[in-house]
Coordinates of C-alpha atoms and ligand atoms in Angstrom, one line a residue:
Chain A
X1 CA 7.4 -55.9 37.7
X2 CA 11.1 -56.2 37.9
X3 CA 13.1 -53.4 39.4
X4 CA 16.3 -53.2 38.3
X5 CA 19.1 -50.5 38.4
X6 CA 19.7 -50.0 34.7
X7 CA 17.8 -50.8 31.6
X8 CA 19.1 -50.6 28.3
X9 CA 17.2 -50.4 25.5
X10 CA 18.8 -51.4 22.2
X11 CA 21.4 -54.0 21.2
X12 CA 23.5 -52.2 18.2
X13 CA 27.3 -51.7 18.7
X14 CA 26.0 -48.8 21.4
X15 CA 23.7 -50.7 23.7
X16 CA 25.9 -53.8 24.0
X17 CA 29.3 -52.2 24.7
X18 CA 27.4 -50.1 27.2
X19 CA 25.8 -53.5 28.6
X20 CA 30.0 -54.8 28.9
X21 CA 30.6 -51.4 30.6
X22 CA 27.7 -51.4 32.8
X23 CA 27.9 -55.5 33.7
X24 CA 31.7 -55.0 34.9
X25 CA 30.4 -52.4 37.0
X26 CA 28.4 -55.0 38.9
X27 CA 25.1 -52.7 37.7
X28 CA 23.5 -56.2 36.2
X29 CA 21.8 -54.6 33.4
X30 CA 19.3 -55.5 31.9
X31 CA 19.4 -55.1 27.7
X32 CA 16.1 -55.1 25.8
X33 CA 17.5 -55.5 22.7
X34 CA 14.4 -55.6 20.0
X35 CA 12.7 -59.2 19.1
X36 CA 13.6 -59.0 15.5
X37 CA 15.9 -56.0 15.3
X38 CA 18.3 -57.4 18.2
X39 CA 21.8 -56.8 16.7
X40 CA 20.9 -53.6 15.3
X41 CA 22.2 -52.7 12.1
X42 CA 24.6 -54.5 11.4
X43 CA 22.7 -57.6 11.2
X44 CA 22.2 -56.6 7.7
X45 CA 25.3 -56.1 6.3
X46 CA 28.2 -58.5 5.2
X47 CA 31.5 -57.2 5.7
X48 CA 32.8 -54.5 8.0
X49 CA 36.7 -53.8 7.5
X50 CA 36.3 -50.5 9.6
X51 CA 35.7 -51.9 12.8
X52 CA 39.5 -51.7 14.9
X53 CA 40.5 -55.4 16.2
X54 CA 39.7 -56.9 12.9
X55 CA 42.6 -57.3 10.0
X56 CA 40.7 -59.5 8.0
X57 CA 37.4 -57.8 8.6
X58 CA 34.3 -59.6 10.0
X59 CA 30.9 -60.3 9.1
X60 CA 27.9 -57.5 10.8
X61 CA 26.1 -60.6 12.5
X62 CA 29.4 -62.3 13.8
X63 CA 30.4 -59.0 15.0
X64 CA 27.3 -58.4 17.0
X65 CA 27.3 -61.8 18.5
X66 CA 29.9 -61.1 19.9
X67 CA 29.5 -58.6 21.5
X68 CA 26.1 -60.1 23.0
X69 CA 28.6 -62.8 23.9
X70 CA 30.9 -60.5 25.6
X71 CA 28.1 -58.4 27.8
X72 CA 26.4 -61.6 28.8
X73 CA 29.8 -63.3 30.0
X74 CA 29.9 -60.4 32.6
X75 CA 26.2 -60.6 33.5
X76 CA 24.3 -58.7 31.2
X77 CA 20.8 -60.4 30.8
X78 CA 19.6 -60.2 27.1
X79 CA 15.7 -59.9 26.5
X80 CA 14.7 -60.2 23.3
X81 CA 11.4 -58.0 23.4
X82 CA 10.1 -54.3 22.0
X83 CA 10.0 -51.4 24.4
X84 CA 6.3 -50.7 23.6
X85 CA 5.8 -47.6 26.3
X86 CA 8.1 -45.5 28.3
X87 CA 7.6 -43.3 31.3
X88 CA 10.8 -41.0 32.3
X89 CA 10.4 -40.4 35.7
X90 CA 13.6 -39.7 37.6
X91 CA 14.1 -42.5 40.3
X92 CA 12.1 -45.0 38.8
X93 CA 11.7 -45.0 34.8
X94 CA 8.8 -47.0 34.0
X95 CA 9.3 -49.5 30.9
X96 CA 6.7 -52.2 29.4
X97 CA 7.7 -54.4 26.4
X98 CA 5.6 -55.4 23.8
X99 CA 5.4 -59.3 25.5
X100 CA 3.8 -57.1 28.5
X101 CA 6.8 -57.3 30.6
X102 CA 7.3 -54.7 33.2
X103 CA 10.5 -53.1 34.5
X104 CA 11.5 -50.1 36.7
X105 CA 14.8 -49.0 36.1
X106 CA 16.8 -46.1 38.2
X107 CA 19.1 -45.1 34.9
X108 CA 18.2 -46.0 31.4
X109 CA 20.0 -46.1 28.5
X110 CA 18.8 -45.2 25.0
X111 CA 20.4 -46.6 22.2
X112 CA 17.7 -47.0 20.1
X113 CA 19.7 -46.4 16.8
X114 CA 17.9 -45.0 13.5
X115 CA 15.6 -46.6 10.8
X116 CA 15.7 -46.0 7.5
X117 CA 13.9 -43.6 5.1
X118 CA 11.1 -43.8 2.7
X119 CA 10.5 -42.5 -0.4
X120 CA 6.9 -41.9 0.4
X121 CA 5.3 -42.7 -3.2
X122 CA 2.4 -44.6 -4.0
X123 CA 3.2 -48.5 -4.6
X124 CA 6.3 -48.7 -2.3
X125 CA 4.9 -50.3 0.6
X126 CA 2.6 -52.8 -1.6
X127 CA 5.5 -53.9 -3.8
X128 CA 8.0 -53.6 -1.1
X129 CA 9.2 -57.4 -0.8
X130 CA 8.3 -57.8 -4.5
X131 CA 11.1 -55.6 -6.2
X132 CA 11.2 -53.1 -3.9
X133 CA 13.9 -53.0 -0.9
X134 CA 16.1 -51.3 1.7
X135 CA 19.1 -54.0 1.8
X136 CA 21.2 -54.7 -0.9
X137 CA 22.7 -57.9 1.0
X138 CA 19.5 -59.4 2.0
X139 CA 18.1 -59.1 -1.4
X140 CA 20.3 -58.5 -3.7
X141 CA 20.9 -62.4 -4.7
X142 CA 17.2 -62.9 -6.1
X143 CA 18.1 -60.1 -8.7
X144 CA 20.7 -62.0 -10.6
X145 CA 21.0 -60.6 -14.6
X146 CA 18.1 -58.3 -14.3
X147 CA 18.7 -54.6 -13.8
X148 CA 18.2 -52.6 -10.5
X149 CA 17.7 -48.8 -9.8
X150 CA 19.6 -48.0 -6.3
X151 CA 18.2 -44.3 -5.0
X152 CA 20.6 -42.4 -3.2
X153 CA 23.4 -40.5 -3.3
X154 CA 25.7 -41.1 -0.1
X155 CA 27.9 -43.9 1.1
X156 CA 25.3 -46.2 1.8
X157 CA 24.0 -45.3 -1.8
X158 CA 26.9 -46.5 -3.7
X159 CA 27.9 -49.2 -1.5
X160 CA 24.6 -50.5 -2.1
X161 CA 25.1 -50.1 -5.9
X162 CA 28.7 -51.6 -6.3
X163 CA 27.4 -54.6 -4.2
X164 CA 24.3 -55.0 -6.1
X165 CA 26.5 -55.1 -9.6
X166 CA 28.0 -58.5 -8.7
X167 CA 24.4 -59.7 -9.1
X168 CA 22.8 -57.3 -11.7
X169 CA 23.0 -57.2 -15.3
X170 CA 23.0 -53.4 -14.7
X171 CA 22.8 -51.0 -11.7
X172 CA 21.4 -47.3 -12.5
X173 CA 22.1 -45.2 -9.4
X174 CA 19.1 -42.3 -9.4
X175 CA 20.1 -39.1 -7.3
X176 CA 18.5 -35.7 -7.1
X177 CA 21.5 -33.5 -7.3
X178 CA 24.5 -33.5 -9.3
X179 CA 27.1 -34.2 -7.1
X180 CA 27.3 -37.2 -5.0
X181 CA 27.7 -36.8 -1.3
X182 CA 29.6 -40.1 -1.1
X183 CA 33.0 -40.0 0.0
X184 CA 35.8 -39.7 -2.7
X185 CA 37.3 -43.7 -2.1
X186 CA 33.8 -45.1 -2.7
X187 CA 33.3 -43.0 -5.7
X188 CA 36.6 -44.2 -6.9
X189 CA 35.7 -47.7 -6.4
X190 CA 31.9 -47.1 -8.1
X191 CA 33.8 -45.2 -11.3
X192 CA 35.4 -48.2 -11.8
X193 CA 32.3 -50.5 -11.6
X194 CA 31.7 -51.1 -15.7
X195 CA 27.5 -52.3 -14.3
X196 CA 27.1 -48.8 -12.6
X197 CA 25.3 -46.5 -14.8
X198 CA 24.2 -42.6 -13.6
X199 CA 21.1 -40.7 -13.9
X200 CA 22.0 -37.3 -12.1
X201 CA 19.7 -34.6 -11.4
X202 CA 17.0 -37.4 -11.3
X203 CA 13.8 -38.4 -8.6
X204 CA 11.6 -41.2 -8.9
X205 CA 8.3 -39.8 -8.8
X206 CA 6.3 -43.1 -9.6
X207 CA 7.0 -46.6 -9.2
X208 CA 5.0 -48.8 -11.0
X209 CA 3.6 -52.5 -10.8
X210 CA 0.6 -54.7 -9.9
X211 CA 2.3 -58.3 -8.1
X212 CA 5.9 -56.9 -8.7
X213 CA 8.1 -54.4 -10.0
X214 CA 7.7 -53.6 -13.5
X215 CA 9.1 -49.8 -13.6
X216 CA 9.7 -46.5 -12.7
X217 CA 8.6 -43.1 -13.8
X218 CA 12.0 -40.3 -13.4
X219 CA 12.0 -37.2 -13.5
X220 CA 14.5 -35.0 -14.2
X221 CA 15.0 -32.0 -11.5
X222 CA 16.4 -29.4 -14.0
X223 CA 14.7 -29.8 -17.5
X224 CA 11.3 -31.1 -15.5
X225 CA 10.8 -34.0 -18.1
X226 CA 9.9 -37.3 -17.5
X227 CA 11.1 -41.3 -18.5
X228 CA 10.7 -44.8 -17.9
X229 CA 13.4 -46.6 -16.5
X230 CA 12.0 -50.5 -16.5
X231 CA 13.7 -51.9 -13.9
X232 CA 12.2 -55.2 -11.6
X233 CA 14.4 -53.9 -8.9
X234 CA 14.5 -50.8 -6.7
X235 CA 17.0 -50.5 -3.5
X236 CA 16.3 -47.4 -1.7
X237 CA 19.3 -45.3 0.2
X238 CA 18.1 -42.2 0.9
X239 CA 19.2 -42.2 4.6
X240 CA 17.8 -42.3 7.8
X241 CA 16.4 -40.8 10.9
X242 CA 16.7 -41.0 14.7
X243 CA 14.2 -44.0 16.3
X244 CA 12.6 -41.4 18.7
X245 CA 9.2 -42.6 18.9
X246 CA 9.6 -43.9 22.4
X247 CA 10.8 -41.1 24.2
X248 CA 10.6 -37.8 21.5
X249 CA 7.2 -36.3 23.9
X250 CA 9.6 -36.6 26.7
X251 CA 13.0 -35.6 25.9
X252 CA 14.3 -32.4 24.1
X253 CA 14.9 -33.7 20.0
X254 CA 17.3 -31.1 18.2
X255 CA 15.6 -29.6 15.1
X256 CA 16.9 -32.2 12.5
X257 CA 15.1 -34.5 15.1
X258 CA 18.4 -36.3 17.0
X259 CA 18.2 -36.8 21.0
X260 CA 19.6 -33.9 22.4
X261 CA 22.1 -34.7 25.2
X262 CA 24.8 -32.2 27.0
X263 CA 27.4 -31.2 25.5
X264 CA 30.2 -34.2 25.2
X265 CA 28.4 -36.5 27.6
X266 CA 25.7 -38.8 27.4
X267 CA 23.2 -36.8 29.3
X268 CA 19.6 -36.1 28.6
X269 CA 17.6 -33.5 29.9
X270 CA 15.8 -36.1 32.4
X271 CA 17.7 -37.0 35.4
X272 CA 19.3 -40.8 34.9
X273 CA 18.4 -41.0 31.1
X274 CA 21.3 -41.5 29.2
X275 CA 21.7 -41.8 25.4
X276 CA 24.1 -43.1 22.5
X277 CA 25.0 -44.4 19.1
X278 CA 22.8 -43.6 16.1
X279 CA 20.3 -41.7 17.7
X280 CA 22.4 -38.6 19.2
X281 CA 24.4 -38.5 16.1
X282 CA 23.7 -36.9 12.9
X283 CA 27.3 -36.9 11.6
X284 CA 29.8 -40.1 12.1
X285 CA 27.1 -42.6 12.3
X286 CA 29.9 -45.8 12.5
X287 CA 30.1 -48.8 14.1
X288 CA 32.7 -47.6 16.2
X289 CA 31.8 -44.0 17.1
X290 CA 28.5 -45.9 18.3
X291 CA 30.1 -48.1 20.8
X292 CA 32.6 -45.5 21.6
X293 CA 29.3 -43.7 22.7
X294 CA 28.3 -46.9 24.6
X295 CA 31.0 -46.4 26.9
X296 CA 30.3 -43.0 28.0
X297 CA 27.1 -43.4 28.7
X298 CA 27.1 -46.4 31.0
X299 CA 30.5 -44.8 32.5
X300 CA 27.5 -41.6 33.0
X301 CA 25.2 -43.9 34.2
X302 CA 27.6 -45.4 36.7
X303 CA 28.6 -42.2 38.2
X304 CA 24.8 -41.3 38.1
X305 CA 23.8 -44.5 40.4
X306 CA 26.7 -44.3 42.2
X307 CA 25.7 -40.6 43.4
X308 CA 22.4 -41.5 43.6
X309 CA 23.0 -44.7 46.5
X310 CA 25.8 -42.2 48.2
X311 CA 23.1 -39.6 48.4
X312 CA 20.4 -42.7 49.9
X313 CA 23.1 -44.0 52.3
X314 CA 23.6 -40.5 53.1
X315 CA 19.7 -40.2 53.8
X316 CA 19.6 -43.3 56.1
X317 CA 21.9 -42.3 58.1
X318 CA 21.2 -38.7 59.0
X319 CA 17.2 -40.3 59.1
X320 CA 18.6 -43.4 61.5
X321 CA 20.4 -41.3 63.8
X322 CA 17.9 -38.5 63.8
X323 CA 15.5 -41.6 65.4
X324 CA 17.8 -42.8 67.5
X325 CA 19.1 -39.0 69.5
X326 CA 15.3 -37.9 68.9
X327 CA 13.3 -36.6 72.0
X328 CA 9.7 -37.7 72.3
X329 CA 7.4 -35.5 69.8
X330 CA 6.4 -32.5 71.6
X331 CA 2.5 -32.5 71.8
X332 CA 1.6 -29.1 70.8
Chain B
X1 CA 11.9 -77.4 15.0
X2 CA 9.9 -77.4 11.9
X3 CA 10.9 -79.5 8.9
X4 CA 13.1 -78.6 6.3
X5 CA 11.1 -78.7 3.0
X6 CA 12.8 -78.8 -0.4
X7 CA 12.4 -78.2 -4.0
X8 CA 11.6 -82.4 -4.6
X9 CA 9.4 -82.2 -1.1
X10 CA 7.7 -78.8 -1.8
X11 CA 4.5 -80.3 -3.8
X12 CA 3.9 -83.1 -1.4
X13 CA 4.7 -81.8 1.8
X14 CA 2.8 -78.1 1.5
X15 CA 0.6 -77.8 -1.9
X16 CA -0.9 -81.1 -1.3
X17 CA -1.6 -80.4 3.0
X18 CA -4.5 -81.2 4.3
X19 CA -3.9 -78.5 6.6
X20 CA -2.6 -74.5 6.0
X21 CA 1.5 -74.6 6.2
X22 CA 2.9 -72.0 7.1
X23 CA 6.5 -71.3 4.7
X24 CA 9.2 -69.8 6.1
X25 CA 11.3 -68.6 3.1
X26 CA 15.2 -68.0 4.6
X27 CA 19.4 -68.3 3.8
X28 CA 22.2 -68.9 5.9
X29 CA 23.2 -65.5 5.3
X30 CA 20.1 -63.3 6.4
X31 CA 20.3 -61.6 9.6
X32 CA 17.2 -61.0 10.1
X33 CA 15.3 -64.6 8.9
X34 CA 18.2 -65.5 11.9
X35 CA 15.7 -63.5 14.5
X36 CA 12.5 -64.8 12.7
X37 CA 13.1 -68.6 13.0
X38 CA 12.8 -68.9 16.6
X39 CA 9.5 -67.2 16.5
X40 CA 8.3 -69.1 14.1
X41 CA 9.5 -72.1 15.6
X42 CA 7.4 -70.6 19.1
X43 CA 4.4 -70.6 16.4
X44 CA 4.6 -73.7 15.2
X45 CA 4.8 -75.2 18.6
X46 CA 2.2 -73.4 20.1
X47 CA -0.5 -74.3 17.3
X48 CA 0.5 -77.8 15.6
X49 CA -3.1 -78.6 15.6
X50 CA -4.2 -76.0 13.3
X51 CA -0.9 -75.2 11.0
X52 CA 2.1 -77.5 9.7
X53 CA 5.0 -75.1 9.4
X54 CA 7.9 -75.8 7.4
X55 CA 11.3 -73.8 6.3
X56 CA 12.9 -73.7 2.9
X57 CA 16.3 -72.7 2.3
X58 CA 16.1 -70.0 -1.1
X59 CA 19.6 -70.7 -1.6
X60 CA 19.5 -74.8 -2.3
X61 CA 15.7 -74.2 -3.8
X62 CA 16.0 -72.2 -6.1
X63 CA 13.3 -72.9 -8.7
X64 CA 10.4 -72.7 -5.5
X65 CA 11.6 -69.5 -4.4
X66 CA 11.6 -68.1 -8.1
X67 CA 8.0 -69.8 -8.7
X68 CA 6.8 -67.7 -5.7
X69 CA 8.5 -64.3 -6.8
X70 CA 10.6 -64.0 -3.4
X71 CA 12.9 -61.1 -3.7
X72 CA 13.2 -60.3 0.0
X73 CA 13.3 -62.7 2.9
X74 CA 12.6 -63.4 5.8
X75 CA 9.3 -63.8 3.7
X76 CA 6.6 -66.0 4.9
X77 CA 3.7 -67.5 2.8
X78 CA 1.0 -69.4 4.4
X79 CA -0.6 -72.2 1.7
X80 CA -4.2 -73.3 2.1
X81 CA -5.4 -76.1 -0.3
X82 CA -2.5 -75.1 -2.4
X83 CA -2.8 -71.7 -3.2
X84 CA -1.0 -68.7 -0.9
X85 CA -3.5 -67.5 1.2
X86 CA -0.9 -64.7 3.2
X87 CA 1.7 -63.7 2.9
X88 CA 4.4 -61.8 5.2
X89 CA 7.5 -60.1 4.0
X90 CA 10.1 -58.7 6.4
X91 CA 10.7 -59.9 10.0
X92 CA 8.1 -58.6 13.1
X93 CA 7.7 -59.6 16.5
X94 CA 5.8 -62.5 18.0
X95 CA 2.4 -60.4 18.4
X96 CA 2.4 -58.6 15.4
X97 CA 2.9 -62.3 13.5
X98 CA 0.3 -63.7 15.7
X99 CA -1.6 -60.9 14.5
X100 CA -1.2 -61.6 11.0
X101 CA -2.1 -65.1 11.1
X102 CA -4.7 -64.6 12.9
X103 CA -7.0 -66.4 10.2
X104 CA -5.0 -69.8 10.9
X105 CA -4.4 -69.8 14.4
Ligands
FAD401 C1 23.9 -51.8 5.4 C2 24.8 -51.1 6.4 C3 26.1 -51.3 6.5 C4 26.9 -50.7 7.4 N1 28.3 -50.9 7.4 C5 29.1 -50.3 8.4 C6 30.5 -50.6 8.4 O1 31.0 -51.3 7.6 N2 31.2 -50.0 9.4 C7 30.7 -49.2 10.3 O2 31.4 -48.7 11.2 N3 29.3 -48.9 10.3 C8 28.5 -49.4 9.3 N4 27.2 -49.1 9.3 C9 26.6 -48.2 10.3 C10 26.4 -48.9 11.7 O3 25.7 -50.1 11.4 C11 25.7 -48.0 12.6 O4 26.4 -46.8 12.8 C12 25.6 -48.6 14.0 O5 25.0 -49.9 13.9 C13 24.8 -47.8 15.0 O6 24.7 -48.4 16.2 P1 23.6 -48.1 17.3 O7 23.8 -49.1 18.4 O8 23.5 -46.7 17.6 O9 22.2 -48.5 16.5 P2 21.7 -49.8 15.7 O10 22.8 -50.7 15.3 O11 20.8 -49.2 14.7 O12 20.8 -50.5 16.8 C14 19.6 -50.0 17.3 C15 19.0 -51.0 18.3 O13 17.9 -50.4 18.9 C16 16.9 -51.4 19.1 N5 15.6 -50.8 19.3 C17 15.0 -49.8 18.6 N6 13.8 -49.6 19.0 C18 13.6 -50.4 20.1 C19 12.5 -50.7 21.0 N7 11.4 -50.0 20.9 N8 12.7 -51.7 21.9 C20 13.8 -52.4 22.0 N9 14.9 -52.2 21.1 C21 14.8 -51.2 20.2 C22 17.1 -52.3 17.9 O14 16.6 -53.6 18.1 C23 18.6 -52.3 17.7 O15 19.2 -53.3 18.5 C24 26.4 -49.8 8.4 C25 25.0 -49.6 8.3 C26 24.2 -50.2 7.4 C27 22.7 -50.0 7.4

């Protein structure tokens, strides 16, 4: 058992920059960052030209070891484990990894990020790996001149899509509605993308195969009928929810199922728990806003602990001079 | 560290093992097979009696990774008397792999 005054768990752009915050404040915490998830998201990406500080843009992994760089230069230690189990309990947060390591921690922060989403249809999970994925840059290259469906109809969605075309001999991007929710300069670019073909007011409602992907069934969401789209890849960008697991029995979740915290600050509803990045925030979701919510929760988290030993101190002393100017107890 | 196998070292080195070898399938460019390899390499270490474990770069070796229908790495593929005999697509932590390959272990 290790006791420490700060754990945080998670190692995206929000758990590291609060680990640089939190190790110049002398609070030596301690980072569980995830054994094959440290880095968060951005381990799985190539470019990011929207991160301030960079002209010339800079690669997700570079990025993020960095920043591991930068928490550990100031005496962050770095554990590359799983939180398994968490018990909130104001003073001394209990946390056990998956390795069986065992920490107490007076604040913790929660920077657990989001994971993606499924489409929840039969097949996905067995031929996930073998034609069906969640990251265009991992696995984009092994689908050179064959043709890909992407689902989704956001950013991610079409980024996904315009990447995938400098691999594919065609990219069909399948959404449910209409309209795309992407934003207006990455439709622009994808308009311009002669591989990107649409099916609109589509679902996939089957996706077939026996050792790898052979095709899918689509249907369409206003006429009701049904095709055959024989593709040998399927990227899926439907979004993703808050990683809540952990904690979501303890804390208060908001009804679309994000970490509730007060108003503007990092604050949960349990005394020292702090939270940022990805999993308080249904809306920017960036790089950036996630560090940015870094910040504020280990400057919370410092004010927190720094309360927290004035009140101890406090304690002592009333409790050491209270001994010292004492009369004998009274027998009564 | 475990040996680097290639397309020319492939048949020798794993199909033709006497003992189960364990393939990790990776690129320079995959986050994620970047968190894998030092668990594997913890594997292999821990159990070089029982399992050979060897990496091959998809990027230079091509025509094994295509032989073996990767399409998503980290992916790794355990070979026993030449045929796969597991196989494990995505990266997990050290006890969920141990878990896995529990049958060569
Ligand atoms: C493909 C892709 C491309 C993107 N490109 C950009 C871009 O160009 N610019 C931009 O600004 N944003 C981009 N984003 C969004 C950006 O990556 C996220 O907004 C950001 O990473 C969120 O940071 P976070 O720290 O909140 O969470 P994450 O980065 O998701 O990190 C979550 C962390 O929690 C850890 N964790 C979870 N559960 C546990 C547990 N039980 N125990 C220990 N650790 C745990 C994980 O290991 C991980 O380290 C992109 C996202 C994706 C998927």
């Amino acid at each position: 058992m290790t006791d420490t005054q700060l754990v945080i768990i998670g190692s995206g752009p929000a758990g590291y920059t609060a680990a640089v915050y939190a190790a110049r404040a002398n609070l030596s915490p301690v980072v569980i960052a995830g054994s094959v998830t440290a880095g968060g998201e951005l381990m799985n990406t190539t470019d990011v030209e929207n991160y301030p500080g960079f002209p010339a843009g800079v690669q997700g992994p570079e990025l993020m070891e960095s920043m591991r760089e930068q928490a550990e230069k100031f005496g962050a230690e770095v554990i590359y484990d799983d939180v398994a189990t968490l018990k909130l309990e104001p003073g001394a947060h209990q946390i056990e990894t998956a390795l069986g390591a065992r920490y107490t921690a007076q604040a913790v922060i929660l920077a657990t990020g989001s994971a993606y989403r499924e489409l929840n249809l039969p097949n996905e999970k067995k031929l996930s790996g073998h034609g069906v994925s969640w990251c265009a840059t991992c696995d984009g290259f092994f689908f050179r001149n064959q043709h890909i469906a992407v689902v989704g109809g956001g950013d991610s969605a079409l980024e996904e899509a315009t990447f995938l075309t400098r691999f594919a001999s065609k990219v069909t991007l399948i959404h449910r509605r209409q309209e795309l929710r992407a934003s207006q300069a990455m439709q622009d670019r994808a308009a311009a993308d002669e591989k990107l073909e649409y099916l609109l007011d589509s679902e996939v409602t089957e996706i077939h195969g026996e050792d790898s992907l052979s095709g899918l069934t689509v249907r369409n969401t206003v006429s009701g009928e049904t095709s055959e789209l024989p593709v040998t890849g399927l990227f899926v960008a439907i979004g993703s929810d808050p990683r809540t697991s952990l904690f979501g029995d303890q804390l208060s979740l908001r009804s679309d199922g994000y970490l509730n915290v007060e108003g503007r600050t990092s604050k949960t509803a349990i005394e020292g728990v702090f939270a940022a990045g990805d999993v308080i925030d249904s809306v920017y979701r960036q790089a950036i806003t996630a560090a940015g919510s870094g910040c504020s929760a280990a400057l919370d988290a410092e004010h927190y602990l720094a309360d927290l030993d004035a009140v101890t101190k406090q304690a002592e002393a009333v409790a050491a001079a209270e001994a010292s100017q004492a009369p004998a107890p009274i027998a009564s | 560290m475990s040996t680097e196998v290639t397309d020319a070292t492939f048949e020798e080195t794993v199909l033709k093992s006497d003992k189960p070898v364990l393939v990790d399938f990776w690129a320079p460019w995959c986050g994620p097979c970047r968190m894998v390899s030092p668990i594997v390499d913890q594997i292999a270490e821990e159990n070089t009696e029982k399992l050979n474990v060897v990496k091959v770069n998809t990027d230079e070796n091509l025509e094994t990774a295509s032989k073996y229908g990767i399409t998503s790495i980290p992916a790794l593929y355990v070979f026993k008397d030449g045929e796969v005999a597991k196989t494990i697509i995505g990266a997990r932590p050290k006890p969920a792999l141990e878990d896995e390959l529990s049958d060569f272990i």
